[in-house]
Coordinates of C-alpha atoms and ligand atoms in Angstrom, one line a residue:
M1 CA -60.9 -29.7 23.9
F2 CA -58.9 -27.0 22.0
T3 CA -56.9 -29.5 19.9
K4 CA -60.0 -31.8 19.2
R5 CA -61.8 -28.6 17.8
R6 CA -58.9 -27.7 15.4
G7 CA -58.9 -31.3 13.8
L8 CA -62.6 -31.3 13.4
V9 CA -62.2 -27.9 11.5
A10 CA -59.5 -29.1 9.5
V11 CA -61.1 -32.2 8.4
A12 CA -64.3 -30.2 7.3
I13 CA -62.4 -27.7 5.3
G14 CA -60.6 -30.5 3.6
A15 CA -63.7 -32.2 2.9
C16 CA -65.2 -28.9 1.6
L17 CA -62.3 -28.1 -0.7
A18 CA -62.7 -31.6 -2.4
L19 CA -66.1 -31.3 -3.2
L20 CA -65.7 -27.7 -4.5
A21 CA -62.8 -28.3 -6.8
P22 CA -63.8 -30.3 -9.8
A23 CA -60.7 -29.3 -11.9
Y24 CA -58.6 -30.6 -9.4
T25 CA -56.9 -33.7 -10.9
G26 CA -54.3 -34.3 -8.1
V27 CA -51.3 -33.8 -10.4
A28 CA -50.2 -30.3 -9.1
E29 CA -50.3 -29.9 -5.3
P30 CA -52.5 -27.3 -3.7
A31 CA -50.7 -23.9 -3.3
T32 CA -49.7 -23.3 0.3
A33 CA -49.0 -20.2 2.1
K34 CA -45.5 -18.7 2.4
T35 CA -43.4 -18.8 5.3
G36 CA -40.3 -17.4 6.5
R37 CA -40.8 -13.8 4.9
T38 CA -39.1 -10.8 6.1
L39 CA -40.4 -7.2 5.4
F40 CA -38.3 -4.6 3.7
E41 CA -38.6 -0.9 2.9
V42 CA -36.6 -0.5 -0.3
T43 CA -35.9 3.3 -1.5
A44 CA -37.1 3.1 -5.1
P45 CA -37.5 6.8 -6.2
D46 CA -38.9 6.2 -9.9
S47 CA -40.7 3.5 -12.3
A48 CA -37.4 2.2 -13.3
A49 CA -36.2 1.3 -9.9
R50 CA -39.5 0.1 -8.5
T51 CA -40.0 -2.4 -11.7
K52 CA -36.3 -3.7 -10.8
V53 CA -37.5 -4.5 -7.3
A54 CA -40.7 -6.1 -8.8
R55 CA -38.5 -8.1 -11.2
T56 CA -36.6 -9.6 -8.3
G57 CA -39.9 -11.8 -7.5
V58 CA -40.4 -10.2 -3.9
D59 CA -44.0 -9.6 -2.9
V60 CA -44.4 -6.0 -3.4
L61 CA -46.8 -4.7 -0.9
G62 CA -47.2 -0.9 -1.2
Q63 CA -45.7 2.2 -1.9
N64 CA -45.4 5.4 -0.2
K65 CA -43.5 8.2 -2.0
D66 CA -39.8 7.1 -2.7
V67 CA -40.1 3.8 -0.4
L68 CA -41.6 0.2 -1.5
T69 CA -42.6 -2.3 1.2
V70 CA -41.9 -5.5 0.2
A71 CA -42.2 -9.2 1.8
A72 CA -39.0 -11.2 0.6
E73 CA -38.5 -15.1 1.2
P74 CA -35.2 -15.6 2.2
F75 CA -33.9 -16.8 -1.2
Q76 CA -35.0 -13.7 -2.6
Q77 CA -33.1 -11.3 -0.2
F78 CA -29.8 -11.8 -2.2
A79 CA -31.7 -10.5 -5.5
L80 CA -33.4 -7.8 -3.4
R81 CA -29.8 -6.5 -2.2
A82 CA -28.4 -7.1 -5.5
T83 CA -30.5 -4.3 -7.0
G84 CA -28.2 -1.8 -5.4
L85 CA -31.1 -0.1 -3.9
K86 CA -31.0 1.2 -0.2
V87 CA -32.8 -1.8 1.6
K88 CA -34.0 -1.5 5.3
S89 CA -35.3 -4.7 7.4
L90 CA -38.7 -4.1 9.0
G91 CA -38.4 -7.5 10.9
D92 CA -40.3 -11.0 10.7
Y93 CA -43.5 -10.7 8.5
E94 CA -45.0 -14.0 9.8
A95 CA -44.4 -12.9 13.2
Q96 CA -46.1 -9.5 12.3
L97 CA -49.1 -11.3 10.7
A98 CA -49.5 -13.8 13.4
A99 CA -50.0 -10.7 16.1
L100 CA -52.7 -9.3 14.0
G101 CA -55.9 -9.6 15.8
K102 CA -54.5 -11.8 18.9
S103 CA -54.8 -8.9 21.5
D104 CA -57.5 -10.8 23.0
F105 CA -57.0 -14.1 21.7
T106 CA -59.8 -16.6 22.6
D107 CA -60.2 -20.3 21.4
R108 CA -63.4 -19.2 19.2
E109 CA -60.8 -17.7 16.7
V110 CA -58.8 -20.7 15.7
G111 CA -59.6 -22.0 12.8
A112 CA -62.7 -20.5 12.6
L113 CA -63.0 -19.4 9.0
D114 CA -63.6 -15.8 10.2
F115 CA -62.0 -12.6 10.7
P116 CA -60.2 -12.5 13.9
S117 CA -61.0 -9.9 16.9
G118 CA -60.5 -6.3 16.2
Y119 CA -61.4 -7.3 12.5
T120 CA -65.3 -9.0 12.7
G121 CA -66.7 -5.7 11.2
Y122 CA -65.2 -7.0 7.7
H123 CA -67.5 -9.3 5.6
N124 CA -66.4 -12.8 4.8
Y125 CA -67.7 -14.5 2.0
A126 CA -70.8 -15.7 3.8
E127 CA -71.7 -12.5 5.4
T128 CA -71.1 -10.7 2.3
V129 CA -73.6 -13.0 0.3
A130 CA -76.1 -12.2 3.2
E131 CA -75.5 -8.7 2.7
L132 CA -76.4 -8.8 -1.2
N133 CA -79.4 -10.7 -0.3
Q134 CA -80.6 -8.4 2.2
T135 CA -80.2 -5.5 -0.3
V136 CA -82.3 -7.5 -2.5
T137 CA -85.1 -7.7 0.5
D138 CA -84.9 -3.9 1.2
H139 CA -84.9 -2.9 -2.4
P140 CA -86.4 -5.3 -4.8
N141 CA -87.3 -2.4 -7.0
L142 CA -83.6 -0.8 -7.4
V143 CA -81.6 -3.9 -7.5
K144 CA -81.2 -7.4 -9.1
L145 CA -78.5 -9.9 -8.0
Q146 CA -77.1 -12.4 -10.4
S147 CA -74.0 -15.0 -10.5
I148 CA -71.7 -14.3 -13.2
G149 CA -70.2 -17.9 -12.7
K150 CA -68.1 -19.6 -10.2
S151 CA -64.5 -19.3 -9.1
Y152 CA -62.1 -22.2 -9.0
E153 CA -63.4 -23.7 -5.7
G154 CA -67.1 -23.3 -6.9
R155 CA -68.3 -20.1 -5.2
D156 CA -70.5 -17.8 -7.1
L157 CA -69.1 -14.4 -8.2
W158 CA -72.1 -12.3 -7.7
A159 CA -72.8 -9.2 -9.5
L160 CA -75.5 -6.7 -8.1
K161 CA -77.1 -4.4 -10.5
I162 CA -78.4 -0.9 -9.5
S163 CA -81.1 0.5 -11.6
N164 CA -84.4 2.3 -11.4
S165 CA -85.6 -0.8 -13.7
P166 CA -83.6 -3.8 -12.3
N167 CA -85.0 -6.5 -14.2
T168 CA -85.0 -4.7 -17.6
D169 CA -82.2 -4.0 -19.8
Q170 CA -82.3 -0.5 -20.3
A171 CA -80.7 1.8 -22.9
K172 CA -78.7 3.8 -20.3
P173 CA -75.0 4.0 -19.9
E174 CA -73.5 1.1 -17.7
V175 CA -70.8 1.1 -15.2
L176 CA -69.1 -1.6 -13.4
F177 CA -67.0 -1.5 -10.1
T178 CA -64.9 -4.6 -9.4
C179 CA -63.4 -5.7 -5.9
N180 CA -61.2 -8.2 -4.3
Q181 CA -59.2 -9.3 -7.3
H182 CA -56.4 -9.7 -4.6
A183 CA -57.4 -12.0 -1.8
R184 CA -55.8 -10.2 1.0
E185 CA -57.3 -6.7 0.1
H186 CA -60.4 -7.0 2.1
L187 CA -61.2 -3.4 2.6
T188 CA -62.0 -3.4 -1.0
V189 CA -65.0 -5.6 -0.2
E190 CA -66.3 -3.3 2.2
M191 CA -65.5 -0.5 -0.5
C192 CA -68.1 -2.4 -2.9
L193 CA -70.7 -2.9 -0.2
R194 CA -70.3 0.7 0.8
I195 CA -71.1 1.9 -2.9
I196 CA -74.2 -0.4 -2.9
K197 CA -75.5 1.0 0.3
Q198 CA -75.0 4.5 -0.9
Y199 CA -76.9 4.1 -4.0
T200 CA -79.7 1.9 -2.7
D201 CA -80.3 3.5 0.8
G202 CA -79.6 7.1 -0.5
Y203 CA -82.1 6.7 -3.5
A204 CA -85.3 8.0 -1.8
T205 CA -83.5 10.8 0.2
N206 CA -80.7 12.1 -2.0
A207 CA -81.5 13.9 -5.1
S208 CA -78.1 13.7 -6.7
I209 CA -77.9 9.6 -5.8
K210 CA -81.2 9.4 -7.6
A211 CA -80.3 11.4 -10.6
L212 CA -77.2 9.0 -11.1
V213 CA -79.4 5.8 -10.7
D214 CA -82.2 7.0 -12.8
S215 CA -79.7 7.9 -15.8
R216 CA -77.3 4.8 -15.4
E217 CA -77.3 0.9 -14.8
I218 CA -74.5 0.2 -12.0
W219 CA -73.0 -3.0 -11.6
V220 CA -71.1 -3.9 -8.3
V221 CA -68.9 -7.3 -7.9
P222 CA -68.1 -7.1 -4.3
S223 CA -65.6 -10.1 -5.0
V224 CA -63.7 -11.4 -7.9
N225 CA -61.6 -13.7 -5.9
P226 CA -63.5 -15.2 -3.1
D227 CA -61.6 -18.3 -2.7
G228 CA -58.2 -16.5 -2.2
A229 CA -60.2 -14.0 0.4
E230 CA -61.3 -17.1 2.2
Y231 CA -58.2 -18.8 2.2
D232 CA -56.5 -15.7 3.8
I233 CA -58.7 -15.8 6.9
A234 CA -59.0 -19.4 7.2
S235 CA -56.7 -20.5 9.8
G236 CA -57.7 -17.8 12.1
S237 CA -54.6 -15.6 11.6
F238 CA -53.9 -13.7 8.1
R239 CA -51.7 -15.3 5.5
S240 CA -51.1 -12.3 3.2
W241 CA -52.3 -14.3 0.5
R242 CA -52.8 -12.5 -3.0
K243 CA -53.6 -14.7 -5.7
N244 CA -56.3 -17.2 -6.6
R245 CA -56.5 -20.9 -5.1
Q246 CA -55.9 -22.9 -8.5
P247 CA -53.2 -25.5 -7.8
S248 CA -50.8 -23.2 -9.8
A249 CA -52.1 -20.2 -8.0
T250 CA -52.5 -17.2 -10.2
D251 CA -52.3 -13.6 -9.9
P252 CA -55.8 -12.7 -11.5
N253 CA -54.3 -8.9 -12.3
R254 CA -51.6 -10.3 -14.4
N255 CA -53.9 -12.7 -16.3
W256 CA -56.0 -10.4 -18.4
G257 CA -55.7 -11.0 -22.1
Y258 CA -54.3 -7.6 -23.3
K259 CA -50.4 -7.6 -23.7
W260 CA -50.2 -10.9 -21.4
G261 CA -46.8 -11.5 -20.1
C262 CA -45.5 -8.8 -22.7
C263 CA -43.2 -6.8 -21.0
G264 CA -41.7 -8.0 -17.7
G265 CA -44.5 -6.8 -15.5
S266 CA -45.4 -10.2 -14.3
S267 CA -43.9 -13.8 -13.6
G268 CA -43.8 -16.9 -15.4
S269 CA -42.6 -18.4 -12.2
V270 CA -45.6 -20.4 -10.4
S271 CA -44.3 -19.6 -7.0
S272 CA -44.3 -15.7 -7.6
E273 CA -47.0 -13.3 -6.3
T274 CA -47.6 -12.1 -9.7
Y275 CA -47.7 -15.2 -11.5
R276 CA -49.5 -14.8 -15.0
G277 CA -50.8 -18.3 -15.3
P278 CA -49.8 -20.5 -18.3
S279 CA -52.0 -18.4 -20.7
A280 CA -54.3 -15.3 -20.7
F281 CA -57.6 -15.9 -18.7
S282 CA -56.3 -19.3 -17.3
A283 CA -57.8 -18.2 -14.1
P284 CA -61.6 -18.8 -13.7
E285 CA -62.2 -15.9 -11.9
T286 CA -60.8 -13.5 -14.8
Q287 CA -62.8 -15.8 -17.2
R288 CA -66.1 -15.2 -15.5
V289 CA -65.4 -11.3 -15.6
R290 CA -64.1 -11.2 -19.1
D291 CA -67.3 -13.0 -20.4
F292 CA -69.5 -11.0 -18.3
V293 CA -68.0 -8.0 -19.6
N294 CA -68.1 -9.3 -23.3
S295 CA -71.9 -9.9 -22.5
R296 CA -72.6 -6.4 -22.1
V297 CA -71.8 -5.9 -25.9
V298 CA -75.5 -5.4 -27.1
G299 CA -76.1 -4.5 -31.1
G300 CA -72.1 -4.4 -31.5
V301 CA -72.1 -1.4 -28.6
Q302 CA -70.2 -2.5 -25.4
Q303 CA -73.0 -0.7 -22.7
I304 CA -70.5 -0.6 -20.0
K305 CA -68.5 2.8 -20.3
S306 CA -66.3 2.9 -17.4
H307 CA -65.1 0.8 -14.6
I308 CA -63.1 1.2 -11.3
D309 CA -61.2 -2.0 -9.9
W310 CA -60.6 -1.6 -6.2
H311 CA -57.1 -2.5 -4.4
T312 CA -55.2 -1.9 -1.5
Y313 CA -52.9 -0.3 -0.4
S314 CA -51.0 2.8 -1.1
E315 CA -53.6 5.6 -1.8
L316 CA -53.3 5.9 -5.3
I317 CA -55.4 6.4 -8.6
L318 CA -54.1 4.5 -11.5
W319 CA -55.3 4.4 -15.2
P320 CA -53.9 2.9 -18.6
Y321 CA -51.4 1.7 -19.6
G322 CA -49.6 -0.6 -17.2
Y323 CA -47.5 -2.4 -19.9
T324 CA -45.5 0.6 -21.0
T325 CA -44.3 3.8 -19.3
A326 CA -45.3 5.8 -22.8
D327 CA -48.1 8.4 -22.5
T328 CA -49.7 7.1 -25.6
A329 CA -49.5 3.9 -27.3
P330 CA -51.7 1.8 -29.6
G331 CA -55.6 2.3 -29.0
L332 CA -54.7 5.2 -26.5
D333 CA -54.0 8.6 -28.1
A334 CA -53.2 11.9 -26.6
N335 CA -56.6 13.2 -25.9
Q336 CA -57.7 9.9 -24.2
A337 CA -54.7 10.0 -22.2
K338 CA -55.7 13.6 -21.2
A339 CA -59.2 12.7 -20.5
F340 CA -58.1 9.5 -18.6
S341 CA -55.6 11.9 -16.4
T342 CA -57.8 14.8 -15.9
L343 CA -60.8 12.9 -14.2
G344 CA -57.7 10.9 -12.4
K345 CA -56.5 14.3 -10.9
Q346 CA -59.9 15.5 -10.2
M347 CA -61.0 12.3 -8.3
A348 CA -57.9 12.3 -6.4
A349 CA -58.7 16.0 -5.2
K350 CA -61.6 14.5 -3.6
N351 CA -59.9 11.5 -1.5
G352 CA -56.6 12.7 -1.3
Y353 CA -55.1 9.9 -3.2
T354 CA -52.0 10.3 -5.6
P355 CA -52.8 10.3 -9.2
E356 CA -50.6 8.8 -12.0
Q357 CA -50.5 6.5 -15.0
S358 CA -50.3 2.9 -13.8
S359 CA -46.8 2.3 -15.1
D360 CA -45.6 5.5 -13.1
L361 CA -45.8 3.1 -10.2
Y362 CA -44.2 0.1 -12.0
I363 CA -44.6 -1.9 -14.8
T364 CA -47.3 -4.2 -15.2
D365 CA -48.6 -6.5 -17.7
G366 CA -52.0 -8.5 -18.3
S367 CA -53.9 -6.1 -15.6
V368 CA -57.4 -5.3 -16.0
N369 CA -57.4 -2.0 -16.8
D370 CA -55.2 -2.4 -20.0
W371 CA -57.5 -5.1 -21.2
M372 CA -60.9 -3.0 -20.4
W373 CA -59.4 -0.2 -22.2
F374 CA -58.0 -1.6 -25.1
Q375 CA -60.4 -4.5 -25.7
H376 CA -63.9 -2.4 -25.0
K377 CA -62.8 1.2 -24.7
I378 CA -64.0 1.1 -21.1
W379 CA -62.8 4.1 -18.9
S380 CA -60.8 1.6 -16.6
Y381 CA -59.5 3.1 -13.3
T382 CA -57.4 1.3 -10.3
F383 CA -58.1 2.8 -6.9
E384 CA -55.3 1.7 -4.2
M385 CA -57.0 2.2 -1.1
Y386 CA -55.8 3.2 2.6
P387 CA -53.4 2.8 4.1
T388 CA -50.1 4.4 2.8
S389 CA -47.8 2.1 4.5
S390 CA -47.4 -1.2 6.4
G391 CA -46.7 0.7 9.6
A392 CA -50.6 1.7 9.3
G393 CA -51.7 -1.6 8.8
G394 CA -50.9 -2.6 5.3
F395 CA -53.8 -5.0 4.2
Y396 CA -55.0 -5.5 7.6
P397 CA -56.4 -2.1 9.1
R398 CA -58.4 -2.7 11.8
D399 CA -62.3 -2.7 11.2
T400 CA -62.6 0.8 12.9
Q401 CA -61.0 2.1 9.6
I402 CA -63.8 0.7 7.5
A403 CA -66.3 3.5 7.6
P404 CA -63.6 6.4 7.8
Q405 CA -61.8 5.0 4.6
T406 CA -64.8 3.5 2.6
S407 CA -66.8 6.9 3.0
R408 CA -63.8 8.9 2.2
N409 CA -64.1 7.9 -1.3
D410 CA -67.9 8.7 -1.6
S411 CA -67.3 12.0 -3.2
A412 CA -64.6 10.7 -5.8
V413 CA -67.1 7.9 -6.5
E414 CA -69.8 10.5 -7.2
L415 CA -67.8 12.4 -9.5
F416 CA -66.7 9.2 -11.2
L417 CA -70.4 8.3 -12.0
Q418 CA -71.2 11.9 -13.0
Y419 CA -68.7 11.4 -16.0
S420 CA -69.0 7.6 -16.0
D421 CA -71.4 8.0 -19.3
C422 CA -68.8 9.8 -21.2
V423 CA -65.4 10.4 -19.4
P424 CA -64.1 12.6 -22.4
R425 CA -66.9 15.4 -21.4
I426 CA -64.4 16.5 -18.5
I427 CA -61.9 17.7 -21.2
G428 CA -65.0 19.1 -23.0
Q429 CA -65.1 16.5 -25.7
S430 CA -68.3 14.7 -27.0
C431 CA -68.5 11.0 -27.0
Ligands
LIG1 ZN1 -54.3 -5.5 -5.5

């Protein structure tokens, strides 16, 4: 019974993928999950050391002060030790992933395409879509739901617009929240859903929420990478899957078109967790968000003024540029850098995260923040959410953390929205 059921589920999944992957030609093998990984803590006290670690090709999971947590495949361990940095093993990563959610293991969870016990409070893709549709039912005069196109496997990328006249394109500053570029960062989906709940359910009773919704148009994309997120949970235990589900699986957040592949902040190797793709915007998911953002140029003016892209984990607030450690660079002058850092620090004072320029963590190229800023002058931040360490759950904190760790950002999000029409106002400048 047990075995038979698994077989049926596997057949169903296979059929589903075949139907949903029109671009799949059979030339490349579908990307498969990694095996044999070991967790390590690496002492890397500055951006240069952390960039050196990232360039070995190991999967950088998180940062806590001077310590990076990474997952290394057997062939990567030599390169990791060759950095000369202090390296400490935390044991078999696969075993630790397999243990999550198995405390009261039942047959229901095997191949169930859903979160295991201890995690059922998280929304899988179907539950996220249902939640968005329920919001439309509950608040037809406050929201509009639209697809901005499909993922590689054919799932809709949904964007919910919150506005006091959602079916009209008003002449008001727009703001964008995106979540779940990285598949395994499931807490970010909950963060986007939290923002939606706050700014819809709260509209009738909370004067400051009403004032923000009345003066802005707020866009929320709860999952930019639904294929990867579903794959991460599809086997009944977590795979720690980061990228999308193209046959040459691509890291969406190294696939954006400004300074793509420029600076050793991504990988040209298909097997790498930071594979940038064969060209900028080669991932259908980044194309869809790019096209949506480009479509918000009305009368030659970009309507979206500011943006937060949500990630886990490490509890950081990051801003451009990621490709260079310089504080200023083409398209980013000293005043702009000061506005970025001032709002970043004030938001961090609300949620207790660490604020820094993106490259202070390590060099990245082809990230969403660099593109949003350079291409459109959208004030674009990354929030790396809870926790700070793999010991506290890494990408997989129990669902009991959803409420405290998303509500923890309420006041930072509110501050962000207050300045979202004109971030330089925070340093006394006009827009
Ligand atoms: Zn991420």
